Coordinates of C-alpha atoms in Angstrom, one line a residue:
M1 CA 241.5 124.0 207.4
T2 CA 242.2 127.1 209.8
D3 CA 244.6 129.5 209.8
S4 CA 244.9 129.6 213.9
T5 CA 244.7 126.5 214.8
Q6 CA 248.2 124.9 212.7
P7 CA 251.6 125.6 213.7
D8 CA 254.0 126.5 210.8
S9 CA 256.6 123.1 209.9
T10 CA 260.1 124.5 211.8
P11 CA 262.6 124.0 209.1
Q12 CA 265.7 120.9 211.1
P13 CA 268.9 122.7 211.9
G14 CA 270.6 122.4 208.1
S15 CA 267.4 122.9 206.3
P16 CA 268.0 124.9 203.1
K17 CA 266.7 128.5 203.2
P18 CA 263.3 129.1 202.3
S19 CA 262.9 129.3 198.4
R20 CA 263.4 133.2 196.9
K21 CA 260.5 135.0 194.7
A22 CA 259.2 132.7 192.1
R23 CA 260.1 134.2 188.8
K24 CA 257.1 135.7 186.8
P25 CA 255.5 132.8 184.6
S26 CA 255.7 133.0 180.9
T27 CA 253.7 135.1 178.8
A28 CA 253.9 132.5 176.1
K29 CA 250.9 130.0 175.8
A30 CA 252.0 126.3 177.1
A31 CA 250.2 123.0 175.8
P32 CA 248.3 121.9 178.8
E33 CA 249.7 118.5 179.0
K34 CA 253.3 120.4 179.6
R35 CA 252.4 122.9 181.8
M36 CA 253.4 121.3 185.0
P37 CA 254.8 122.9 188.4
F38 CA 258.1 123.2 189.3
H39 CA 259.9 124.1 192.4
T40 CA 263.5 125.8 193.2
R41 CA 265.5 126.4 195.7
A42 CA 267.6 129.5 196.2
D43 CA 271.0 127.2 197.5
E44 CA 270.9 125.1 194.0
E45 CA 271.7 126.0 190.2
P46 CA 268.7 126.1 187.8
D47 CA 269.2 122.9 186.7
V48 CA 267.4 120.8 189.6
Y49 CA 263.5 120.9 189.8
H50 CA 261.3 119.6 192.7
D51 CA 257.8 118.4 193.8
H52 CA 255.3 120.2 196.0
A53 CA 256.6 118.1 198.8
C54 CA 260.1 117.8 198.6
P55 CA 261.2 116.3 201.9
A56 CA 265.0 117.6 201.3
G57 CA 264.1 121.2 203.4
K58 CA 261.4 123.4 204.3
R59 CA 257.8 122.4 202.0
I60 CA 258.6 124.8 199.0
L61 CA 254.7 126.5 197.8
A62 CA 256.2 129.3 194.9
T63 CA 255.0 127.5 191.9
N64 CA 256.4 128.5 188.4
Y65 CA 254.9 127.0 185.3
E66 CA 256.9 127.3 181.8
E67 CA 256.4 124.7 179.2
G68 CA 257.8 121.8 181.0
T69 CA 260.4 121.3 183.6
G70 CA 262.8 121.8 180.1
G71 CA 266.5 120.2 180.7
R72 CA 265.8 120.6 184.5
Q73 CA 266.3 117.5 186.5
R74 CA 264.0 116.3 189.2
C75 CA 265.8 116.3 192.8
S76 CA 266.7 112.9 193.6
I77 CA 265.0 112.9 197.0
C78 CA 261.7 113.9 195.6
A79 CA 261.8 110.7 193.2
K80 CA 262.5 108.7 195.9
Y81 CA 259.9 109.9 198.7
G82 CA 257.4 111.5 196.2
Y83 CA 254.4 109.1 195.0
E84 CA 257.2 106.7 193.7
Q85 CA 257.9 105.8 197.2
Y86 CA 254.1 104.1 197.9
A87 CA 254.6 101.6 195.0
T88 CA 258.1 101.2 195.3
W89 CA 257.7 100.1 199.1
M90 CA 255.1 98.0 198.2
A91 CA 256.9 96.1 195.5
A92 CA 260.0 95.7 198.3
N93 CA 257.5 94.5 201.1
L94 CA 256.0 92.3 198.3
R95 CA 259.2 90.4 197.5
E96 CA 260.3 90.3 201.3
R97 CA 256.9 88.3 202.6
E98 CA 257.1 86.2 199.4
A99 CA 260.3 85.3 199.8
D100 CA 259.3 84.8 203.6
V101 CA 257.0 82.5 202.3
A102 CA 258.7 80.6 200.2
K103 CA 260.9 79.8 203.1
R104 CA 259.0 78.5 205.2
T105 CA 257.5 76.5 202.6
K106 CA 260.5 74.6 202.0
K107 CA 261.3 74.1 205.6
L108 CA 258.0 72.1 206.0
N109 CA 258.6 70.1 202.5
D110 CA 261.7 69.2 204.6
V111 CA 260.0 67.9 207.6
L112 CA 257.0 66.1 205.1
A113 CA 260.0 64.3 203.7
D114 CA 261.7 63.2 206.7
I115 CA 258.6 62.3 208.2
Q116 CA 257.7 60.3 204.6
K117 CA 260.9 58.5 205.4
L118 CA 260.7 58.0 209.4
E119 CA 257.0 56.5 207.9
D120 CA 258.7 54.0 205.7
E121 CA 261.0 52.9 208.0
I122 CA 258.4 51.7 210.5
K123 CA 256.6 50.1 208.1
Q124 CA 259.7 48.1 207.5
L125 CA 260.4 47.7 211.0
K126 CA 257.3 46.2 211.4
A127 CA 257.1 44.2 209.1
D128 CA 260.5 42.7 209.8
K129 CA 259.3 42.3 213.7
K130 CA 262.2 45.0 214.7
P131 CA 261.8 47.2 217.8
L132 CA 260.9 50.3 217.1
G133 CA 263.2 52.6 218.9
D134 CA 262.3 56.6 219.5
R135 CA 260.7 56.3 215.9
A136 CA 257.2 56.7 217.0
S137 CA 257.9 59.6 219.6
R138 CA 260.1 61.4 216.9
L139 CA 256.8 60.6 214.3
I140 CA 254.5 62.4 216.3
R141 CA 257.1 65.6 217.1
L142 CA 257.8 65.9 213.1
N143 CA 254.2 65.8 212.8
E144 CA 253.2 68.4 215.3
T145 CA 256.5 70.9 213.7
A146 CA 254.6 70.2 210.1
E147 CA 251.2 71.4 211.5
R148 CA 252.7 74.0 213.3
F149 CA 254.5 75.2 210.0
T150 CA 251.6 74.6 208.1
G151 CA 249.0 77.1 210.2
E152 CA 252.0 79.5 210.1
I153 CA 252.5 79.4 206.0
N154 CA 248.5 79.7 205.5
K155 CA 248.6 82.8 207.8
K156 CA 251.2 84.3 206.3
A157 CA 249.9 83.4 202.7
L158 CA 246.3 85.3 203.6
F159 CA 248.6 88.2 204.7
L160 CA 250.6 88.4 201.7
N161 CA 247.3 88.2 199.5
E162 CA 245.9 91.3 201.0
R163 CA 249.1 93.2 200.4
R164 CA 248.9 92.3 196.8
E165 CA 245.3 93.1 196.7
L166 CA 246.7 96.4 198.3
S167 CA 248.9 96.9 195.7
K168 CA 246.9 96.4 193.2
N169 CA 243.9 98.8 194.3
Y170 CA 246.5 101.7 194.9
T171 CA 248.3 100.6 191.4
E172 CA 245.0 100.9 189.6
A173 CA 243.6 103.9 191.4
Y174 CA 247.1 106.1 191.0
S175 CA 247.1 105.2 187.3
G176 CA 243.5 105.3 186.1
V177 CA 242.8 109.0 188.2
T178 CA 246.3 110.5 186.5
A179 CA 245.0 109.3 183.1
K180 CA 242.0 111.3 183.1
H181 CA 243.3 114.6 185.1
P182 CA 246.5 116.3 185.8
L183 CA 248.9 114.5 187.8
E184 CA 249.7 117.6 189.8
H185 CA 246.0 118.0 190.4
V186 CA 245.4 114.6 191.4
E187 CA 248.8 114.7 193.7
L188 CA 247.2 118.1 195.4
L189 CA 243.5 116.8 195.9
A190 CA 244.8 113.8 197.3
D191 CA 247.3 115.2 199.7
V192 CA 244.6 117.4 201.2
G193 CA 242.4 114.4 201.2
M194 CA 245.2 113.1 203.8
N195 CA 246.0 115.8 205.8
E196 CA 242.8 117.1 206.5
A197 CA 240.8 113.6 206.6
R198 CA 243.9 111.0 206.2
D199 CA 242.2 108.4 209.4
R200 CA 238.3 109.6 208.2
S201 CA 235.8 108.1 205.2
A202 CA 236.4 108.2 201.8
H203 CA 233.3 110.2 202.1
A204 CA 235.2 112.7 204.3
K205 CA 238.1 113.1 202.3
K206 CA 235.8 114.1 198.9
C207 CA 234.1 116.6 201.1
V208 CA 237.2 118.8 201.8
M209 CA 237.9 118.6 198.7
Y210 CA 234.8 119.8 197.0
G211 CA 235.9 122.4 200.2
W212 CA 238.8 123.2 199.1
L213 CA 238.2 123.7 195.7
N214 CA 234.9 125.7 196.5
F215 CA 237.4 128.0 198.6
N216 CA 239.7 128.7 195.7
G217 CA 237.1 129.6 192.9
G218 CA 237.0 125.9 190.9
L219 CA 241.3 125.7 191.1
A220 CA 243.2 122.8 192.0
T221 CA 245.7 125.3 193.7
F222 CA 248.5 124.5 196.5
P223 CA 247.8 126.7 199.7
S224 CA 249.1 130.3 199.7
N225 CA 250.0 129.6 203.2
P226 CA 250.8 126.4 205.1
K227 CA 248.7 126.8 207.5
Q228 CA 245.3 126.8 205.3
I229 CA 245.3 122.9 205.0
S230 CA 246.9 121.2 208.3
D231 CA 249.9 119.7 208.7
W232 CA 250.5 120.7 204.7
S233 CA 254.5 119.9 204.9
L234 CA 254.0 116.7 207.0
H235 CA 252.1 114.8 204.5
E236 CA 254.3 111.9 202.6
S237 CA 256.8 112.3 205.6
R238 CA 254.4 111.0 207.9
F239 CA 254.4 107.5 205.7
R240 CA 258.7 107.3 205.5
D241 CA 258.1 107.8 209.6
S242 CA 255.1 105.5 210.1
P243 CA 256.4 102.5 212.9
D244 CA 255.6 99.7 211.0
D245 CA 254.9 97.5 207.8
Y246 CA 251.1 97.5 209.0
S247 CA 251.0 101.6 209.7
R248 CA 252.6 101.5 206.3
A249 CA 249.8 99.7 204.4
S250 CA 247.2 101.4 206.2
Y251 CA 248.2 104.8 205.2
I252 CA 248.3 103.4 201.3
A253 CA 245.2 102.3 201.8
S254 CA 243.5 105.5 203.2
L255 CA 245.6 107.2 200.3
T256 CA 243.5 104.8 197.5
D257 CA 240.5 106.4 198.8
S258 CA 242.1 109.7 198.4
L259 CA 242.8 109.1 195.0
H260 CA 239.1 107.8 194.3
A261 CA 237.6 110.9 196.3
A262 CA 240.0 113.5 193.6
D263 CA 238.9 111.4 190.9
A264 CA 234.8 112.0 192.2
R265 CA 235.4 115.8 192.4
L266 CA 237.7 116.3 189.2
A267 CA 235.2 114.5 186.9
D268 CA 232.5 116.6 188.4
S269 CA 231.0 118.4 185.8
D270 CA 227.7 119.5 187.8
P271 CA 229.0 120.4 191.3
A272 CA 226.2 122.6 192.1
A273 CA 224.1 119.2 192.0
H274 CA 226.3 116.6 193.4
D275 CA 229.0 119.1 196.2
P276 CA 228.0 117.4 199.7
V277 CA 229.3 120.0 201.7
H278 CA 226.5 122.8 199.7
G279 CA 229.0 125.5 198.7
A280 CA 231.2 125.3 201.8
T281 CA 234.3 127.0 202.0
N282 CA 236.1 126.2 205.3
W283 CA 236.2 124.2 208.1
Y284 CA 237.7 123.3 211.1
S285 CA 237.4 119.7 213.5
P286 CA 236.2 120.0 217.0
K287 CA 237.9 116.4 217.9
A288 CA 241.5 117.6 217.0
L289 CA 241.0 121.3 218.5
R290 CA 240.2 119.3 221.2
S291 CA 243.0 117.5 221.2
M292 CA 245.4 120.3 220.9
G293 CA 243.7 122.4 223.6
L294 CA 242.6 125.6 220.7
Q295 CA 239.1 126.6 220.6
P296 CA 237.1 127.4 217.9
P297 CA 238.9 129.5 214.8
D298 CA 237.8 133.2 214.9
W299 CA 236.8 133.1 211.6
S300 CA 233.9 130.7 212.0
K301 CA 231.8 133.0 214.2
K302 CA 230.7 135.4 211.1
F303 CA 230.8 132.5 208.7
K304 CA 227.3 130.2 207.9
R305 CA 227.3 126.7 209.1
V306 CA 226.8 124.0 206.6
K307 CA 224.9 120.4 207.9
V308 CA 227.0 118.2 205.9
E309 CA 225.3 114.5 205.3
G310 CA 227.5 111.7 206.6
I311 CA 230.3 113.7 208.9
D312 CA 230.0 113.3 212.7
D313 CA 229.9 117.1 213.6
D314 CA 232.7 115.9 216.2
D315 CA 234.7 115.3 213.5
F316 CA 233.9 118.4 210.8
I317 CA 232.6 121.5 210.8
F318 CA 231.9 122.8 207.5
M319 CA 231.4 126.8 206.7
I320 CA 230.5 128.9 204.1
D321 CA 232.6 132.2 204.2
P322 CA 229.9 134.9 203.6
A323 CA 232.0 136.8 200.8
K324 CA 231.6 133.8 198.8
D325 CA 228.2 133.2 199.6
G326 CA 227.8 129.6 198.9
K327 CA 229.0 129.9 195.5
Q328 CA 230.1 126.0 193.7
Y329 CA 232.5 126.4 190.9
L330 CA 233.3 123.8 188.2
Y331 CA 237.0 122.4 188.5
R332 CA 238.9 124.6 186.3
P333 CA 242.1 122.0 184.7
D334 CA 243.8 124.7 183.1
G335 CA 243.5 127.5 185.8
T336 CA 247.1 128.4 187.4
A337 CA 246.2 131.1 188.7
R338 CA 245.3 132.0 192.6
P339 CA 242.1 133.4 193.2

């Protein structure tokens, strides 16, 4: 989390123009369950709303809060590529793998039927004391084929069960966490965990979530500047751009960890007792900076370093902004203002 180490996301040619200034929040108090954020772009009529990570164009940071989204329709691209894409991909992947196992099982059953037929022929020929011809060698080959098919099916069935478990774990995590906390706050913190600590442990993800809420005074709020969270605009596109199924499955496993970490942070009623980063408000990754040929951010020279248990110093250095003096904050689910 630095203002000096991450480049701005550059819109691709033909991307929509950045969103116009957000409308002023309504003065009317909305029920908490209706205070959902929605986002609009300057090139559209106000009957469409977007998620905070709409892949249709540049990241939309301006958030409007009203009593729900009214008659607005969710952007079709958001609906396709938001958090729904993970469950959609897993369902399609499971169907594909189940069909493959079924197809191979049918082939194996056909071979087993041929083996049985050939064995019956050989048995009858022996009883009649007639020559077997090439039936013995054919039987050997068929048994070898059946053995090979059985090994392939067992391997694919094991892999299929692993994917079923992945789908079950993700679905239970997402539905369970969003049933307890506001959906937009769950997805926001899970995004923070994935952007900052995607390939790290669930503990590392939880640490950056505590740091983010400390930084924002207990508010689960979006970055006011995309540089505050590493590659903030790339989160869900990383999944779409993954090179293969294995990478996508690994991504979802990491996202499941991030959802559990978000649950732990949002449910913490006594952060002073449980905060693993001891009030840290900022952090940076020495390893990531070295990979980009960059030095630690300038602000790190003025901030107080905090030793965090279970975090390798090469992965993250957590620090406290002297202006905030290590204060720890309760999560404020109804808060909407920036600190």
